[in-house]
Coordinates of C-alpha atoms in Angstrom, one line a residue:
A1 CA 21.2 19.2 -13.4
M2 CA 21.7 16.0 -11.4
L3 CA 18.9 14.2 -13.2
Y4 CA 20.3 15.3 -16.5
G5 CA 23.8 14.1 -15.7
M6 CA 22.5 10.8 -14.2
A7 CA 20.0 10.0 -17.0
G8 CA 22.1 7.0 -18.0
P9 CA 22.4 5.2 -14.6
I10 CA 18.7 6.0 -13.8
S11 CA 17.6 4.5 -17.1
A12 CA 19.6 1.4 -16.4
L13 CA 17.3 0.8 -13.3
Y14 CA 14.3 0.5 -15.6
C15 CA 15.8 -1.3 -18.5
S16 CA 16.8 -4.9 -17.8
G17 CA 16.7 -8.2 -19.6
P18 CA 17.5 -9.1 -23.2
S19 CA 16.0 -5.9 -24.6
A20 CA 18.0 -3.6 -22.3
A21 CA 20.5 -2.7 -25.1
L22 CA 17.7 -1.4 -27.3
L23 CA 15.7 0.3 -24.6
A24 CA 18.4 2.0 -22.5
P25 CA 19.4 4.7 -25.2
A26 CA 15.8 5.7 -25.8
C27 CA 15.1 5.8 -22.1
T28 CA 18.2 7.9 -21.5
K29 CA 17.2 10.4 -24.1
Y30 CA 13.7 10.6 -22.7
V31 CA 14.9 11.3 -19.1
S32 CA 17.4 13.9 -20.4
I33 CA 14.8 15.9 -22.2
R34 CA 12.3 15.7 -19.3
A35 CA 15.0 16.9 -16.9
L36 CA 15.3 20.1 -18.8
A37 CA 11.7 21.0 -17.9
L38 CA 12.0 20.2 -14.1
P39 CA 12.6 23.9 -13.2
A40 CA 9.4 24.7 -15.0
V41 CA 7.6 22.0 -13.0
V42 CA 8.9 23.5 -9.7
I43 CA 7.7 27.0 -10.8
T44 CA 4.3 25.6 -11.8
T45 CA 3.9 23.8 -8.5
I46 CA 4.8 26.9 -6.4
S47 CA 2.7 29.2 -8.6
Q48 CA -0.4 26.9 -8.2
A49 CA 0.1 26.9 -4.5
V50 CA 0.2 30.7 -4.4
C51 CA -3.0 30.9 -6.5
I52 CA -4.8 28.3 -4.2
G53 CA -3.6 30.3 -1.1
T54 CA -5.4 33.3 -2.5
K55 CA -8.6 31.2 -3.0
D56 CA -8.1 31.2 -6.8
T57 CA -8.8 27.7 -8.0
K58 CA -9.6 28.6 -11.6
T59 CA -6.1 29.7 -12.7
P60 CA -4.4 26.3 -11.7
M61 CA -7.2 24.4 -13.4
I62 CA -6.7 26.5 -16.6
S63 CA -2.9 25.9 -16.5
V64 CA -3.4 22.1 -16.1
A65 CA -5.9 22.0 -18.9
L66 CA -3.6 24.1 -21.1
A67 CA -0.7 21.8 -20.4
G68 CA -2.8 18.7 -21.2
M69 CA -4.0 20.1 -24.5
L70 CA -0.5 21.3 -25.5
N71 CA 0.9 17.9 -24.6
L72 CA -1.7 16.1 -26.6
L73 CA -1.2 18.4 -29.6
G74 CA 2.6 18.0 -29.3
D75 CA 2.3 14.2 -29.3
F76 CA 0.3 14.2 -32.5
L77 CA 2.6 16.7 -34.1
L78 CA 6.0 15.3 -33.0
V79 CA 5.3 11.6 -32.6
K80 CA 2.6 10.8 -35.2
W81 CA 3.3 13.3 -38.0
L82 CA 7.0 14.0 -37.7
G83 CA 7.9 10.5 -36.4
Q84 CA 10.2 11.6 -33.6
G85 CA 9.2 8.7 -31.4
I86 CA 9.9 8.7 -27.6
A87 CA 12.0 11.9 -27.9
G88 CA 9.1 13.7 -29.5
A89 CA 6.8 12.6 -26.6
A90 CA 9.4 13.9 -24.1
W91 CA 9.7 17.3 -25.9
A92 CA 5.9 17.6 -26.1
T93 CA 5.5 17.1 -22.4
S94 CA 8.5 19.3 -21.5
L95 CA 7.3 22.2 -23.7
S96 CA 3.8 22.0 -22.4
Q97 CA 5.1 22.2 -18.8
I98 CA 7.3 25.2 -19.7
L99 CA 4.4 27.1 -21.4
S100 CA 2.1 26.3 -18.4
A101 CA 4.7 27.8 -16.0
G102 CA 4.9 30.9 -18.2
L103 CA 1.2 31.3 -18.0
L104 CA 1.2 31.2 -14.2
L105 CA 4.1 33.6 -13.9
R106 CA 2.3 36.0 -16.2
V107 CA -0.8 35.9 -13.9
L108 CA 1.3 36.3 -10.8
K109 CA 3.2 39.2 -12.3
K110 CA -0.1 41.0 -13.1
R111 CA -1.3 40.5 -9.5
G112 CA 1.9 42.0 -8.1
F113 CA 3.3 38.9 -6.5
L114 CA 6.6 39.1 -8.4
Q115 CA 7.5 42.6 -7.4
Q116 CA 10.8 43.2 -5.5
A117 CA 10.4 43.5 -1.8
K118 CA 10.7 47.1 -0.5
D119 CA 12.7 46.0 2.6
E120 CA 16.2 45.4 1.2
N121 CA 17.7 45.1 4.7
S122 CA 15.9 41.9 5.6
N123 CA 17.5 39.5 8.0
T124 CA 19.4 36.7 6.2
M125 CA 19.1 34.3 9.1
A126 CA 15.3 34.8 9.3
T127 CA 15.1 34.0 5.6
V128 CA 17.2 30.9 6.1
K129 CA 14.9 29.7 8.9
Q130 CA 11.9 30.2 6.7
L131 CA 13.4 28.1 4.0
L132 CA 14.4 25.4 6.5
K133 CA 10.7 25.0 7.3
F134 CA 10.2 23.5 3.9
I135 CA 12.6 20.5 4.6
P136 CA 9.8 18.2 5.9
F137 CA 7.7 19.0 2.9
L138 CA 10.6 18.2 0.6
F139 CA 11.2 15.0 2.4
V140 CA 7.6 14.0 2.0
M141 CA 7.8 14.7 -1.7
A142 CA 11.0 12.7 -2.0
V143 CA 9.4 9.7 -0.4
K144 CA 6.4 9.9 -2.7
I145 CA 8.7 10.1 -5.8
G146 CA 10.7 7.2 -4.5
W147 CA 7.5 5.2 -4.0
H148 CA 6.4 5.6 -7.6
N149 CA 9.8 5.2 -9.1
S150 CA 10.7 2.1 -7.1
C151 CA 7.4 0.4 -8.0
S152 CA 8.0 1.2 -11.7
A153 CA 11.5 -0.1 -11.5
T154 CA 10.3 -3.3 -9.9
A155 CA 7.6 -3.7 -12.5
A156 CA 10.1 -3.2 -15.3
S157 CA 12.2 -6.1 -13.9
L158 CA 9.2 -8.6 -14.0
G159 CA 9.4 -9.3 -17.7
G160 CA 7.9 -7.8 -20.9
V161 CA 4.3 -8.7 -20.4
R162 CA 4.1 -7.5 -16.8
A163 CA 6.1 -4.4 -17.5
A164 CA 3.8 -3.5 -20.4
A165 CA 0.7 -4.1 -18.3
H166 CA 2.1 -1.9 -15.5
T167 CA 2.9 0.9 -18.0
A168 CA -0.7 0.8 -19.2
V169 CA -2.4 0.7 -15.8
I170 CA -0.2 3.3 -14.2
S171 CA -1.0 5.7 -16.9
V172 CA -4.7 5.4 -16.2
T173 CA -4.1 5.4 -12.4
M174 CA -2.0 8.6 -12.5
I175 CA -4.9 10.4 -14.3
C176 CA -7.2 9.3 -11.5
M177 CA -4.7 10.2 -8.8
V178 CA -4.3 13.7 -10.2
L179 CA -8.1 14.1 -9.9
G180 CA -7.9 12.8 -6.3
D181 CA -5.2 15.3 -5.4
V182 CA -7.8 18.0 -5.6
G183 CA -8.7 17.2 -2.0
S184 CA -5.2 18.2 -0.7
S185 CA -5.4 21.5 -2.5
L186 CA -8.8 22.3 -1.1
S187 CA -7.7 21.5 2.4
Q188 CA -4.7 23.8 2.1
A189 CA -6.9 26.5 0.7
F190 CA -9.8 26.5 3.2
L191 CA -8.3 25.2 6.5
P192 CA -5.4 27.6 7.3
P193 CA -7.8 30.2 8.7
F194 CA -8.4 27.8 11.6
A195 CA -4.7 27.9 12.6
S196 CA -3.3 30.7 14.8
K197 CA 0.2 31.5 16.0
D198 CA 1.1 32.5 19.5
K199 CA 3.2 35.6 19.3
K200 CA 5.1 34.9 22.5
S201 CA 6.0 31.3 22.0
G202 CA 5.8 31.2 18.2
N203 CA 3.9 27.9 18.4
T204 CA 1.0 27.3 16.0
S205 CA -2.3 25.9 17.3
F206 CA -5.2 24.5 15.1
D207 CA -8.8 24.7 16.2
I208 CA -9.8 21.3 15.1
D209 CA -13.3 21.5 16.6
A210 CA -14.1 24.7 14.7
A211 CA -12.7 23.2 11.5
M212 CA -14.7 20.0 11.7
P213 CA -17.6 21.2 9.6
T214 CA -15.2 22.2 6.8
I215 CA -13.3 18.9 7.1
K216 CA -16.5 17.0 6.8
Q217 CA -17.4 18.8 3.7
L218 CA -14.0 18.3 2.2
L219 CA -14.2 14.5 2.9
K220 CA -17.6 14.4 1.3
C221 CA -16.2 16.0 -1.8
T222 CA -13.3 13.6 -1.7
L223 CA -15.7 10.6 -1.4
S224 CA -17.5 11.7 -4.6
I225 CA -14.2 12.2 -6.4
S226 CA -12.9 8.8 -5.3
T227 CA -16.1 7.1 -6.4
T228 CA -15.8 8.8 -9.8
V229 CA -12.2 7.8 -10.4
M230 CA -12.8 4.2 -9.3
C231 CA -15.6 3.9 -11.9
L232 CA -13.3 5.6 -14.5
A233 CA -10.5 3.2 -13.9
T234 CA -12.9 0.2 -14.0
L235 CA -14.2 1.4 -17.4
M236 CA -10.9 2.3 -18.9
I237 CA -9.1 -0.9 -17.9
G238 CA -11.9 -3.5 -17.5
V239 CA -14.1 -2.4 -20.4
F240 CA -12.0 -0.5 -22.8
G241 CA -8.7 -2.1 -22.0
G242 CA -8.6 -3.6 -25.5
Q243 CA -8.3 -0.1 -26.9
I244 CA -5.1 0.4 -24.9
T245 CA -3.4 -2.8 -26.0
C246 CA -4.1 -5.5 -28.5
D247 CA -1.8 -8.0 -26.7
P248 CA -4.1 -10.6 -25.0
Q249 CA -1.5 -11.5 -22.4
V250 CA -1.0 -7.9 -21.4
L251 CA -4.8 -7.4 -21.3
V252 CA -5.2 -10.3 -19.0
E253 CA -2.5 -9.0 -16.6
M254 CA -4.1 -5.6 -16.6
R255 CA -7.5 -6.9 -15.7
R256 CA -6.0 -9.2 -13.0
T257 CA -4.5 -6.1 -11.4
L258 CA -7.7 -4.0 -11.6
P259 CA -9.0 -4.9 -8.1
W260 CA -5.8 -3.7 -6.5
I261 CA -6.0 -0.5 -8.5
V262 CA -9.6 0.2 -7.5
A263 CA -8.8 -0.4 -3.9
T264 CA -5.8 1.9 -4.1
L265 CA -7.9 4.7 -5.6
C266 CA -10.5 4.1 -2.9
F267 CA -8.0 5.3 -0.2
H268 CA -5.9 7.7 -2.2
G269 CA -8.3 10.7 -2.2
S270 CA -8.9 10.5 1.5
A271 CA -5.2 10.1 2.2
V272 CA -4.2 13.3 0.4
T273 CA -7.1 15.3 1.8
L274 CA -6.2 14.3 5.4
E275 CA -2.5 15.1 4.5
G276 CA -3.7 18.6 3.6
V277 CA -5.4 18.8 7.0
L278 CA -2.0 18.0 8.7
L279 CA -0.2 20.5 6.5
S280 CA -2.7 23.2 7.3
S281 CA -2.2 22.5 11.0
Q282 CA 1.6 22.4 10.5
K283 CA 2.1 18.9 12.0
F284 CA 5.3 18.4 10.1
R285 CA 7.0 16.2 12.7
G286 CA 4.3 13.5 12.5
L287 CA 4.3 13.6 8.7
T288 CA 8.1 13.2 8.6
V289 CA 8.0 10.2 11.0
N290 CA 5.2 8.6 9.1
Y291 CA 6.8 8.9 5.7
S292 CA 10.1 7.6 7.2
I293 CA 8.3 4.4 8.2
L294 CA 6.6 4.3 4.8
A295 CA 9.9 4.6 3.0
V296 CA 11.1 1.4 4.8
I297 CA 7.8 -0.4 4.0
V298 CA 8.1 0.5 0.3
A299 CA 11.7 -0.8 0.2
A300 CA 10.6 -4.1 1.9
F301 CA 7.7 -4.5 -0.6
Q302 CA 10.1 -4.1 -3.6
L303 CA 12.6 -6.7 -2.1
A304 CA 9.8 -9.2 -1.4
T305 CA 8.2 -8.7 -4.8
R306 CA 11.5 -9.5 -6.6
R307 CA 12.6 -12.3 -4.3
F308 CA 9.3 -14.2 -4.1
N309 CA 8.2 -13.4 -7.6
L310 CA 4.9 -11.7 -6.5
G311 CA 4.4 -10.0 -9.9
L312 CA 2.2 -7.0 -10.2
T313 CA 0.3 -8.2 -7.1
G314 CA 3.3 -7.2 -5.0
V315 CA 3.7 -3.9 -6.9
W316 CA 0.1 -2.9 -6.4
G317 CA 0.0 -4.3 -2.9
C318 CA 2.6 -1.7 -2.1
Y319 CA 0.4 1.0 -3.6
L320 CA -2.6 -0.2 -1.6
C321 CA -0.6 -0.4 1.6
F322 CA 0.9 3.1 1.1
C323 CA -2.5 4.7 0.6
S324 CA -4.6 2.8 3.1
S325 CA -2.1 3.1 6.0
R326 CA -1.9 6.9 5.4
V327 CA -5.6 7.2 6.0
V328 CA -5.5 5.5 9.4
T329 CA -2.3 7.3 10.4
F330 CA -3.4 10.7 9.3
L331 CA -6.7 10.3 11.1
A332 CA -4.7 9.5 14.3
L333 CA -2.2 12.4 13.9
G334 CA -5.0 14.9 13.2
G335 CA -7.0 13.8 16.3
L336 CA -9.9 12.6 14.1
L337 CA -10.3 9.1 15.5
R338 CA -12.5 10.3 18.3
P339 CA -16.2 9.5 17.6
R340 CA -17.4 12.4 19.7
R341 CA -15.7 14.8 17.4
W342 CA -17.6 13.5 14.4
M343 CA -20.9 13.4 16.3
K344 CA -20.5 16.7 18.1
G345 CA -22.6 18.8 15.8
R346 CA -25.4 16.2 15.7
V347 CA -25.4 15.7 19.4
T348 CA -25.5 19.5 20.0
A349 CA -28.5 19.8 17.7
E350 CA -30.3 17.0 19.5
V351 CA -29.8 18.3 23.0
Q352 CA -30.3 21.9 22.3
P353 CA -33.3 23.0 24.4
V354 CA -36.3 24.4 22.7
V355 CA -36.9 28.0 23.8
K356 CA -40.6 28.6 24.3
A357 CA -42.0 32.0 23.4
K358 CA -43.2 34.0 26.4
P359 CA -46.9 34.8 26.3
P360 CA -47.7 38.4 25.8
L361 CA -48.3 40.5 28.9

């Protein structure tokens, strides 16, 4: 409701310069339509988390694929055939998100997750305390949203060519980042069994040594995904960039920004996988402090980019700093910077004594 009501002021942040009078109404309409689907986005996110928590990775993948196909079909129908323009694109995305949420709710209902609780006399304060535990997670999500939005707003203020180039490259990058986010989902699906709660104190402990083989496998999977998306971004922007735009100036700006994009994608997958490790071990305080510092750094990057005219280098320098710093910080918070922890399995195998068979009596 807040986003719908503030669609105009929010659009003004992204529409500046001589073309603002033409862009602002269309941007406001787009934001207003997308705001209508936000409840469906929240439902989809929670439903996917429930599925992943039950070791079901197929249903979230099907819902994402369905939303993508419906969005593409809606774009062709509403934008190309019916000529609805940006409003048609907004409706296509919103309707695809609503239908995806409906699919997930249908699956959860069949599995009995949406049944009313039998205990109707549940303690209200206990429920409130459980909800308050989500505040750090919501804060982390707010900082991430602010990071993307502030970078887009800064890029929009850099002029038509740079704004167009950023719009093109961020579209490609977001596809790659969605693929990289798989690491976080896998971490939160396979690492919670290593966490245990003390019934007396209520504190949660995480057996990091027992979880190390799983963490290593998750990071290997993340490395392969990161390599894939780096190659994908290089091909789409560096080789097939001419298919995205026919403006030579925009194309030059896109290819000039490509090294920053590839470097960002190199760190992004590892960052979200390690973030999943911290979420599984419930180290919310460290995450909150880290993202508080990152919020200040992002704001400083935006101010410096505008004041010193750093262009898209400043914008994507912010992306690179945000992702790379999280890798180092999350390794430290998770206790993963100790070399012995990574070499423990190998050392144990090397020093394990060979038991000789006893000769028969």
